Coordinates of N, CA and C in Angstrom, one line a residue:
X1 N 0.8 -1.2 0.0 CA 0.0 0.0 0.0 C 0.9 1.2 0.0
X2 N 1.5 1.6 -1.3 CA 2.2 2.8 -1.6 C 1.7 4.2 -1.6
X3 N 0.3 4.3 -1.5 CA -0.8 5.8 -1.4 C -0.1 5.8 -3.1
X4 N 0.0 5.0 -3.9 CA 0.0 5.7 -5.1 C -1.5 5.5 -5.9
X5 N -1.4 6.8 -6.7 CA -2.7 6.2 -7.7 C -2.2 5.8 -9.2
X6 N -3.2 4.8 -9.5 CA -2.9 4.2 -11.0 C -4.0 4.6 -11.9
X7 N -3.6 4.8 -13.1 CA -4.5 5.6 -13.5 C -4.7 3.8 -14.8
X8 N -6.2 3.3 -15.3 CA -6.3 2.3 -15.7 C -6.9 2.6 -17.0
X9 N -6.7 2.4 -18.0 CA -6.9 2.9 -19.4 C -7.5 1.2 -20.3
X10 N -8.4 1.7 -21.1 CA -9.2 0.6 -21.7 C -10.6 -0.2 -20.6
X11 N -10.4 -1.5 -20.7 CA -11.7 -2.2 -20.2 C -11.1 -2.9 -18.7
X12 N -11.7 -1.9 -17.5 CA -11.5 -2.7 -16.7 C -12.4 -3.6 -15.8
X13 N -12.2 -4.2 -15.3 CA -13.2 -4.7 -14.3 C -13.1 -4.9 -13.0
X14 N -14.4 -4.8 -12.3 CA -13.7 -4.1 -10.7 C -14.4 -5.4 -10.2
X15 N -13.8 -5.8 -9.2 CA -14.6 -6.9 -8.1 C -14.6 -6.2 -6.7
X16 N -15.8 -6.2 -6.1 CA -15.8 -5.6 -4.5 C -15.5 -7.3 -3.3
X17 N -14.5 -6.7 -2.5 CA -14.0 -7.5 -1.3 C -14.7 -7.1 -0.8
X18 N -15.5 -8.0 0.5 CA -16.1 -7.6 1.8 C -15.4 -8.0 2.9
X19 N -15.3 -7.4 3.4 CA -14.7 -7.4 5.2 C -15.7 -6.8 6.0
X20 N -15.8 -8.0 7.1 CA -16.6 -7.6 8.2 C -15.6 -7.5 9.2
X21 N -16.3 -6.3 10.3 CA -15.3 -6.2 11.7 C -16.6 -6.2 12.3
X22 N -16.6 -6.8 13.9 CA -17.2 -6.6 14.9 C -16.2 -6.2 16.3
X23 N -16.9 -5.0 16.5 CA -16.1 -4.3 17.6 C -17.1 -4.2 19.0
X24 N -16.6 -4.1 19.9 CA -17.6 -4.0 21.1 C -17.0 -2.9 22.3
X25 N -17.4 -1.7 22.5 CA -17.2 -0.7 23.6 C -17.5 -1.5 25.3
X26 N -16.7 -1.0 25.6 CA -16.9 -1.2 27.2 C -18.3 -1.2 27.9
X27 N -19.2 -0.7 27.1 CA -20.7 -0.3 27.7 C -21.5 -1.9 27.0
X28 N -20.9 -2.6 26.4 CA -21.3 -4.0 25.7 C -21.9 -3.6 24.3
X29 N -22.1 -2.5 24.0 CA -22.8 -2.6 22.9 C -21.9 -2.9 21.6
X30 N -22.4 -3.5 20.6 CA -22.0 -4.3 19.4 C -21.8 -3.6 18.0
X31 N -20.4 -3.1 17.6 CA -20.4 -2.1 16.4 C -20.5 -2.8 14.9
X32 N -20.9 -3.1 13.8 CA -20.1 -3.6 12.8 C -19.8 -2.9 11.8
X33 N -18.8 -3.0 11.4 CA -18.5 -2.2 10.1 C -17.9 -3.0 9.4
X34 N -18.5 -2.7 7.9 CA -18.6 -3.3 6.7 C -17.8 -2.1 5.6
X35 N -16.6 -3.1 5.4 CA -15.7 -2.4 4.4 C -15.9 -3.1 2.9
X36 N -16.0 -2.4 2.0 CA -15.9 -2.8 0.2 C -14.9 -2.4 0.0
X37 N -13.8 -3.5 -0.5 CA -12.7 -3.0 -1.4 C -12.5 -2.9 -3.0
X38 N -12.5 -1.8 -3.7 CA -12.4 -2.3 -4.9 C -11.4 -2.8 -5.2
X39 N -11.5 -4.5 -6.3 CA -10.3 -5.0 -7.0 C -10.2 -4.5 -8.5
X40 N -9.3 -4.6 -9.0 CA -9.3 -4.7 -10.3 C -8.8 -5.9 -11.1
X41 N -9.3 -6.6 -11.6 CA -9.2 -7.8 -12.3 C -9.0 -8.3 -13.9

């Protein structure tokens, strides 16, 4: 993970990764967050 950007020219195609996290605060309550990554393929 360089922080570079690529610039992608012609036909591309993206696939989304999912990632789930479950986090929980001291007071018990239940966070989830849901990350999409785009691939390019």
């Amino acid at each position: 993970r360089s922080g570079r950007v690529l610039v992608l020219k012609g036909d591309t195609y993206k696939d989304k990764v999912p990632k789930t996290e479950f986090t929980e605060d001291e007071d018990g309550n239940v966070f989830e967050t849901r990350i999409l990554t785009d691939r390019f393929v």
